């Protein structure tokens, strides 16, 4: 299990980093793009999309840092026993968040978010490839189920 834990943890790190890069690109683009005489970021709907994207990335980052702290302070045996479920839930949430970020980023970039070159290339590549992380290392559904099963297994009998 410890090998799976580290593999999945690395995938979460990569997914969060890529999501953050896409959010940064969206912030830059929305401040540069002029639509109807105003910056795109002056539109409330765009700011709402950016807020949602930032919230997803920051939530994933905070959870990732919490898991990382635990990994640094546990033995491999403890990690195998205690962190398989939480890392599975983190990976599931991180890849679902990447889906949300990719979808909103394409909407912010419009047609440029579908082009493989130019200003939209980072968004296009992320939108095309984010799904790999949701499948490799265990699908979102399987890992979410692992997390719930592990939590139920560790619950005190008096609570069941």
JSON list of C-alpha atoms in Angstrom, two decimals:
[
{"chain": "A", "resi": 1, "resn": "UNK", "atom": "CA", "xyz": [0.00, 0.00, 0.00]},
{"chain": "A", "resi": 2, "resn": "UNK", "atom": "CA", "xyz": [2.85, 2.41, 0.72]},
{"chain": "A", "resi": 3, "resn": "UNK", "atom": "CA", "xyz": [3.90, 2.33, -2.95]},
{"chain": "A", "resi": 4, "resn": "UNK", "atom": "CA", "xyz": [0.36, 3.19, -4.02]},
{"chain": "A", "resi": 5, "resn": "UNK", "atom": "CA", "xyz": [0.21, 5.94, -1.41]},
{"chain": "A", "resi": 6, "resn": "UNK", "atom": "CA", "xyz": [3.35, 7.63, -2.72]},
{"chain": "A", "resi": 7, "resn": "UNK", "atom": "CA", "xyz": [2.32, 7.22, -6.34]},
{"chain": "A", "resi": 8, "resn": "UNK", "atom": "CA", "xyz": [-1.09, 8.74, -5.67]},
{"chain": "A", "resi": 9, "resn": "UNK", "atom": "CA", "xyz": [0.42, 11.50, -3.55]},
{"chain": "A", "resi": 10, "resn": "UNK", "atom": "CA", "xyz": [2.72, 12.45, -6.44]},
{"chain": "A", "resi": 11, "resn": "UNK", "atom": "CA", "xyz": [-0.23, 12.51, -8.83]},
{"chain": "A", "resi": 12, "resn": "UNK", "atom": "CA", "xyz": [-2.03, 14.86, -6.45]},
{"chain": "A", "resi": 13, "resn": "UNK", "atom": "CA", "xyz": [1.02, 17.13, -6.33]},
{"chain": "A", "resi": 14, "resn": "UNK", "atom": "CA", "xyz": [1.16, 17.27, -10.13]},
{"chain": "A", "resi": 15, "resn": "UNK", "atom": "CA", "xyz": [-2.57, 17.83, -10.52]},
{"chain": "A", "resi": 16, "resn": "UNK", "atom": "CA", "xyz": [-2.63, 20.68, -7.99]},
{"chain": "A", "resi": 17, "resn": "UNK", "atom": "CA", "xyz": [0.42, 22.31, -9.60]},
{"chain": "A", "resi": 18, "resn": "UNK", "atom": "CA", "xyz": [-1.10, 22.11, -13.07]},
{"chain": "A", "resi": 19, "resn": "UNK", "atom": "CA", "xyz": [-4.44, 23.42, -11.81]},
{"chain": "A", "resi": 20, "resn": "UNK", "atom": "CA", "xyz": [-2.69, 26.35, -10.15]},
{"chain": "A", "resi": 21, "resn": "UNK", "atom": "CA", "xyz": [-0.84, 27.16, -13.37]},
{"chain": "A", "resi": 22, "resn": "UNK", "atom": "CA", "xyz": [-4.13, 27.17, -15.29]},
{"chain": "A", "resi": 23, "resn": "UNK", "atom": "CA", "xyz": [-5.71, 29.50, -12.74]},
{"chain": "A", "resi": 24, "resn": "UNK", "atom": "CA", "xyz": [-2.74, 31.84, -13.06]},
{"chain": "A", "resi": 25, "resn": "UNK", "atom": "CA", "xyz": [-3.14, 31.83, -16.85]},
{"chain": "A", "resi": 26, "resn": "UNK", "atom": "CA", "xyz": [-6.85, 32.65, -16.46]},
{"chain": "A", "resi": 27, "resn": "UNK", "atom": "CA", "xyz": [-6.12, 35.55, -14.13]},
{"chain": "A", "resi": 28, "resn": "UNK", "atom": "CA", "xyz": [-3.56, 36.97, -16.57]},
{"chain": "A", "resi": 29, "resn": "UNK", "atom": "CA", "xyz": [-5.86, 36.47, -19.56]},
{"chain": "A", "resi": 30, "resn": "UNK", "atom": "CA", "xyz": [-8.91, 37.99, -17.88]},
{"chain": "A", "resi": 31, "resn": "UNK", "atom": "CA", "xyz": [-6.89, 41.10, -17.03]},
{"chain": "A", "resi": 32, "resn": "UNK", "atom": "CA", "xyz": [-5.53, 41.44, -20.59]},
{"chain": "A", "resi": 33, "resn": "UNK", "atom": "CA", "xyz": [-8.62, 40.60, -22.63]},
{"chain": "A", "resi": 34, "resn": "UNK", "atom": "CA", "xyz": [-10.85, 43.54, -23.46]},
{"chain": "A", "resi": 35, "resn": "UNK", "atom": "CA", "xyz": [-14.50, 42.75, -24.19]},
{"chain": "A", "resi": 36, "resn": "UNK", "atom": "CA", "xyz": [-17.10, 45.43, -24.87]},
{"chain": "A", "resi": 37, "resn": "UNK", "atom": "CA", "xyz": [-14.61, 48.10, -23.78]},
{"chain": "A", "resi": 38, "resn": "UNK", "atom": "CA", "xyz": [-13.86, 46.48, -20.40]},
{"chain": "A", "resi": 39, "resn": "UNK", "atom": "CA", "xyz": [-11.39, 43.96, -19.06]},
{"chain": "A", "resi": 40, "resn": "UNK", "atom": "CA", "xyz": [-12.85, 40.46, -18.95]},
{"chain": "A", "resi": 41, "resn": "UNK", "atom": "CA", "xyz": [-12.13, 40.44, -15.20]},
{"chain": "A", "resi": 42, "resn": "UNK", "atom": "CA", "xyz": [-14.59, 43.34, -14.78]},
{"chain": "A", "resi": 43, "resn": "UNK", "atom": "CA", "xyz": [-17.42, 40.89, -15.53]},
{"chain": "A", "resi": 44, "resn": "UNK", "atom": "CA", "xyz": [-18.95, 39.42, -12.32]},
{"chain": "A", "resi": 45, "resn": "UNK", "atom": "CA", "xyz": [-19.46, 36.01, -13.93]},
{"chain": "A", "resi": 46, "resn": "UNK", "atom": "CA", "xyz": [-15.73, 35.77, -14.73]},
{"chain": "A", "resi": 47, "resn": "UNK", "atom": "CA", "xyz": [-14.77, 36.78, -11.20]},
{"chain": "A", "resi": 48, "resn": "UNK", "atom": "CA", "xyz": [-17.14, 34.12, -9.88]},
{"chain": "A", "resi": 49, "resn": "UNK", "atom": "CA", "xyz": [-15.47, 31.48, -12.07]},
{"chain": "A", "resi": 50, "resn": "UNK", "atom": "CA", "xyz": [-12.04, 32.62, -10.88]},
{"chain": "A", "resi": 51, "resn": "UNK", "atom": "CA", "xyz": [-13.20, 32.50, -7.25]},
{"chain": "A", "resi": 52, "resn": "UNK", "atom": "CA", "xyz": [-14.44, 28.93, -7.68]},
{"chain": "A", "resi": 53, "resn": "UNK", "atom": "CA", "xyz": [-11.23, 27.87, -9.40]},
{"chain": "A", "resi": 54, "resn": "UNK", "atom": "CA", "xyz": [-9.03, 29.47, -6.73]},
{"chain": "A", "resi": 55, "resn": "UNK", "atom": "CA", "xyz": [-11.13, 27.88, -3.97]},
{"chain": "A", "resi": 56, "resn": "UNK", "atom": "CA", "xyz": [-10.70, 24.42, -5.49]},
{"chain": "A", "resi": 57, "resn": "UNK", "atom": "CA", "xyz": [-6.95, 24.82, -5.89]},
{"chain": "A", "resi": 58, "resn": "UNK", "atom": "CA", "xyz": [-6.43, 26.22, -2.38]},
{"chain": "A", "resi": 59, "resn": "UNK", "atom": "CA", "xyz": [-8.57, 23.48, -0.79]},
{"chain": "A", "resi": 60, "resn": "UNK", "atom": "CA", "xyz": [-6.57, 20.80, -2.63]},
{"chain": "A", "resi": 61, "resn": "UNK", "atom": "CA", "xyz": [-3.30, 22.46, -1.63]},
{"chain": "A", "resi": 62, "resn": "UNK", "atom": "CA", "xyz": [-4.26, 22.63, 2.05]},
{"chain": "A", "resi": 63, "resn": "UNK", "atom": "CA", "xyz": [-5.36, 18.99, 2.12]},
{"chain": "A", "resi": 64, "resn": "UNK", "atom": "CA", "xyz": [-2.20, 17.96, 0.26]},
{"chain": "A", "resi": 65, "resn": "UNK", "atom": "CA", "xyz": [-0.02, 19.77, 2.80]},
{"chain": "A", "resi": 66, "resn": "UNK", "atom": "CA", "xyz": [-1.87, 18.09, 5.68]},
{"chain": "A", "resi": 67, "resn": "UNK", "atom": "CA", "xyz": [-1.31, 14.63, 4.16]},
{"chain": "A", "resi": 68, "resn": "UNK", "atom": "CA", "xyz": [2.33, 15.50, 3.41]},
{"chain": "A", "resi": 69, "resn": "UNK", "atom": "CA", "xyz": [2.88, 16.47, 7.04]},
{"chain": "A", "resi": 70, "resn": "UNK", "atom": "CA", "xyz": [1.42, 13.16, 8.17]},
{"chain": "A", "resi": 71, "resn": "UNK", "atom": "CA", "xyz": [3.56, 11.22, 5.70]},
{"chain": "A", "resi": 72, "resn": "UNK", "atom": "CA", "xyz": [6.69, 12.98, 6.98]},
{"chain": "A", "resi": 73, "resn": "UNK", "atom": "CA", "xyz": [5.84, 12.08, 10.58]},
{"chain": "A", "resi": 74, "resn": "UNK", "atom": "CA", "xyz": [4.73, 8.46, 10.18]},
{"chain": "A", "resi": 75, "resn": "UNK", "atom": "CA", "xyz": [6.56, 5.25, 9.51]},
{"chain": "A", "resi": 76, "resn": "UNK", "atom": "CA", "xyz": [5.83, 3.39, 6.27]},
{"chain": "A", "resi": 77, "resn": "UNK", "atom": "CA", "xyz": [3.82, 0.88, 8.28]},
{"chain": "A", "resi": 78, "resn": "UNK", "atom": "CA", "xyz": [1.68, 3.64, 9.80]},
{"chain": "A", "resi": 79, "resn": "UNK", "atom": "CA", "xyz": [1.24, 5.28, 6.40]},
{"chain": "A", "resi": 80, "resn": "UNK", "atom": "CA", "xyz": [0.11, 2.00, 4.86]},
{"chain": "A", "resi": 81, "resn": "UNK", "atom": "CA", "xyz": [-2.41, 1.41, 7.61]},
{"chain": "A", "resi": 82, "resn": "UNK", "atom": "CA", "xyz": [-3.72, 4.94, 8.10]},
{"chain": "A", "resi": 83, "resn": "UNK", "atom": "CA", "xyz": [-3.22, 7.00, 4.94]},
{"chain": "A", "resi": 84, "resn": "UNK", "atom": "CA", "xyz": [-4.45, 4.82, 2.07]},
{"chain": "A", "resi": 85, "resn": "UNK", "atom": "CA", "xyz": [-8.02, 6.06, 2.46]},
{"chain": "A", "resi": 86, "resn": "UNK", "atom": "CA", "xyz": [-7.26, 9.75, 3.01]},
{"chain": "A", "resi": 87, "resn": "UNK", "atom": "CA", "xyz": [-4.86, 9.81, 0.06]},
{"chain": "A", "resi": 88, "resn": "UNK", "atom": "CA", "xyz": [-7.49, 8.06, -2.07]},
{"chain": "A", "resi": 89, "resn": "UNK", "atom": "CA", "xyz": [-10.06, 10.70, -1.10]},
{"chain": "A", "resi": 90, "resn": "UNK", "atom": "CA", "xyz": [-7.54, 13.46, -1.77]},
{"chain": "A", "resi": 91, "resn": "UNK", "atom": "CA", "xyz": [-6.78, 12.09, -5.22]},
{"chain": "A", "resi": 92, "resn": "UNK", "atom": "CA", "xyz": [-10.46, 11.75, -6.01]},
{"chain": "A", "resi": 93, "resn": "UNK", "atom": "CA", "xyz": [-11.16, 15.33, -4.88]},
{"chain": "A", "resi": 94, "resn": "UNK", "atom": "CA", "xyz": [-8.07, 16.73, -6.61]},
{"chain": "A", "resi": 95, "resn": "UNK", "atom": "CA", "xyz": [-9.00, 15.23, -9.96]},
{"chain": "A", "resi": 96, "resn": "UNK", "atom": "CA", "xyz": [-12.64, 16.33, -9.64]},
{"chain": "A", "resi": 97, "resn": "UNK", "atom": "CA", "xyz": [-11.36, 19.82, -8.88]},
{"chain": "A", "resi": 98, "resn": "UNK", "atom": "CA", "xyz": [-9.08, 19.64, -11.93]},
{"chain": "A", "resi": 99, "resn": "UNK", "atom": "CA", "xyz": [-12.17, 18.89, -14.01]},
{"chain": "A", "resi": 100, "resn": "UNK", "atom": "CA", "xyz": [-13.89, 22.00, -12.66]},
{"chain": "A", "resi": 101, "resn": "UNK", "atom": "CA", "xyz": [-10.80, 24.15, -13.22]},
{"chain": "A", "resi": 102, "resn": "UNK", "atom": "CA", "xyz": [-10.34, 22.86, -16.78]},
{"chain": "A", "resi": 103, "resn": "UNK", "atom": "CA", "xyz": [-13.98, 23.45, -17.67]},
{"chain": "A", "resi": 104, "resn": "UNK", "atom": "CA", "xyz": [-14.07, 27.00, -16.29]},
{"chain": "A", "resi": 105, "resn": "UNK", "atom": "CA", "xyz": [-10.69, 27.84, -17.84]},
{"chain": "A", "resi": 106, "resn": "UNK", "atom": "CA", "xyz": [-11.91, 26.93, -21.33]},
{"chain": "A", "resi": 107, "resn": "UNK", "atom": "CA", "xyz": [-15.00, 29.07, -20.76]},
{"chain": "A", "resi": 108, "resn": "UNK", "atom": "CA", "xyz": [-12.84, 32.02, -19.68]},
{"chain": "A", "resi": 109, "resn": "UNK", "atom": "CA", "xyz": [-10.50, 31.67, -22.64]},
{"chain": "A", "resi": 110, "resn": "UNK", "atom": "CA", "xyz": [-13.28, 31.03, -25.13]},
{"chain": "A", "resi": 111, "resn": "UNK", "atom": "CA", "xyz": [-12.05, 29.84, -28.53]},
{"chain": "A", "resi": 112, "resn": "UNK", "atom": "CA", "xyz": [-8.43, 30.38, -27.52]},
{"chain": "A", "resi": 113, "resn": "UNK", "atom": "CA", "xyz": [-8.87, 27.73, -24.83]},
{"chain": "A", "resi": 114, "resn": "UNK", "atom": "CA", "xyz": [-9.26, 25.17, -27.61]},
{"chain": "A", "resi": 115, "resn": "UNK", "atom": "CA", "xyz": [-6.12, 26.07, -29.57]},
{"chain": "A", "resi": 116, "resn": "UNK", "atom": "CA", "xyz": [-2.88, 24.15, -29.15]},
{"chain": "A", "resi": 117, "resn": "UNK", "atom": "CA", "xyz": [-0.76, 27.24, -29.74]},
{"chain": "A", "resi": 118, "resn": "UNK", "atom": "CA", "xyz": [-0.71, 30.82, -28.63]},
{"chain": "A", "resi": 119, "resn": "UNK", "atom": "CA", "xyz": [-2.09, 32.19, -25.39]},
{"chain": "A", "resi": 120, "resn": "UNK", "atom": "CA", "xyz": [-4.52, 29.32, -24.81]},
{"chain": "A", "resi": 121, "resn": "UNK", "atom": "CA", "xyz": [-2.03, 26.46, -25.20]},
{"chain": "A", "resi": 122, "resn": "UNK", "atom": "CA", "xyz": [-1.67, 25.81, -21.43]},
{"chain": "A", "resi": 123, "resn": "UNK", "atom": "CA", "xyz": [-5.44, 25.69, -20.95]},
{"chain": "A", "resi": 124, "resn": "UNK", "atom": "CA", "xyz": [-5.97, 23.48, -24.00]},
{"chain": "A", "resi": 125, "resn": "UNK", "atom": "CA", "xyz": [-3.31, 20.99, -22.92]},
{"chain": "A", "resi": 126, "resn": "UNK", "atom": "CA", "xyz": [-4.66, 20.82, -19.37]},
{"chain": "A", "resi": 127, "resn": "UNK", "atom": "CA", "xyz": [-8.22, 20.37, -20.62]},
{"chain": "A", "resi": 128, "resn": "UNK", "atom": "CA", "xyz": [-7.07, 17.57, -22.91]},
{"chain": "A", "resi": 129, "resn": "UNK", "atom": "CA", "xyz": [-4.90, 15.74, -20.34]},
{"chain": "A", "resi": 130, "resn": "UNK", "atom": "CA", "xyz": [-6.29, 16.29, -16.82]},
{"chain": "A", "resi": 131, "resn": "UNK", "atom": "CA", "xyz": [-8.41, 13.13, -17.10]},
{"chain": "A", "resi": 132, "resn": "UNK", "atom": "CA", "xyz": [-5.31, 10.91, -17.06]},
{"chain": "A", "resi": 133, "resn": "UNK", "atom": "CA", "xyz": [-4.78, 11.66, -13.37]},
{"chain": "A", "resi": 134, "resn": "UNK", "atom": "CA", "xyz": [-8.36, 10.68, -12.57]},
{"chain": "A", "resi": 135, "resn": "UNK", "atom": "CA", "xyz": [-7.82, 7.22, -14.07]},
{"chain": "A", "resi": 136, "resn": "UNK", "atom": "CA", "xyz": [-4.17, 6.31, -13.46]},
{"chain": "A", "resi": 137, "resn": "UNK", "atom": "CA", "xyz": [-3.33, 5.10, -9.97]},
{"chain": "A", "resi": 138, "resn": "UNK", "atom": "CA", "xyz": [-6.96, 4.18, -9.34]},
{"chain": "A", "resi": 139, "resn": "UNK", "atom": "CA", "xyz": [-10.12, 5.81, -10.63]},
{"chain": "A", "resi": 140, "resn": "UNK", "atom": "CA", "xyz": [-11.91, 8.53, -8.69]},
{"chain": "A", "resi": 141, "resn": "UNK", "atom": "CA", "xyz": [-14.78, 6.23, -7.75]},
{"chain": "A", "resi": 142, "resn": "UNK", "atom": "CA", "xyz": [-12.57, 3.37, -6.57]},
{"chain": "A", "resi": 143, "resn": "UNK", "atom": "CA", "xyz": [-10.38, 5.65, -4.46]},
{"chain": "A", "resi": 144, "resn": "UNK", "atom": "CA", "xyz": [-13.36, 7.47, -2.96]},
{"chain": "A", "resi": 145, "resn": "UNK", "atom": "CA", "xyz": [-14.81, 4.08, -2.01]},
{"chain": "A", "resi": 146, "resn": "UNK", "atom": "CA", "xyz": [-11.46, 3.04, -0.50]},
{"chain": "A", "resi": 147, "resn": "UNK", "atom": "CA", "xyz": [-11.46, 6.18, 1.62]},
{"chain": "A", "resi": 148, "resn": "UNK", "atom": "CA", "xyz": [-14.95, 5.60, 2.92]},
{"chain": "A", "resi": 149, "resn": "UNK", "atom": "CA", "xyz": [-14.34, 1.89, 3.60]},
{"chain": "A", "resi": 150, "resn": "UNK", "atom": "CA", "xyz": [-11.15, 2.69, 5.50]},
{"chain": "A", "resi": 151, "resn": "UNK", "atom": "CA", "xyz": [-12.92, 5.37, 7.57]},
{"chain": "A", "resi": 152, "resn": "UNK", "atom": "CA", "xyz": [-15.74, 2.96, 8.42]},
{"chain": "A", "resi": 153, "resn": "UNK", "atom": "CA", "xyz": [-13.27, 0.26, 9.38]},
{"chain": "A", "resi": 154, "resn": "UNK", "atom": "CA", "xyz": [-11.51, 2.57, 11.84]},
{"chain": "A", "resi": 155, "resn": "UNK", "atom": "CA", "xyz": [-14.68, 3.87, 13.48]},
{"chain": "A", "resi": 156, "resn": "UNK", "atom": "CA", "xyz": [-15.19, 2.85, 17.09]},
{"chain": "A", "resi": 157, "resn": "UNK", "atom": "CA", "xyz": [-17.72, 0.01, 17.40]},
{"chain": "A", "resi": 158, "resn": "UNK", "atom": "CA", "xyz": [-19.82, 2.08, 19.81]},
{"chain": "A", "resi": 159, "resn": "UNK", "atom": "CA", "xyz": [-20.57, 4.57, 17.00]},
{"chain": "A", "resi": 160, "resn": "UNK", "atom": "CA", "xyz": [-21.85, 1.92, 14.60]}
]
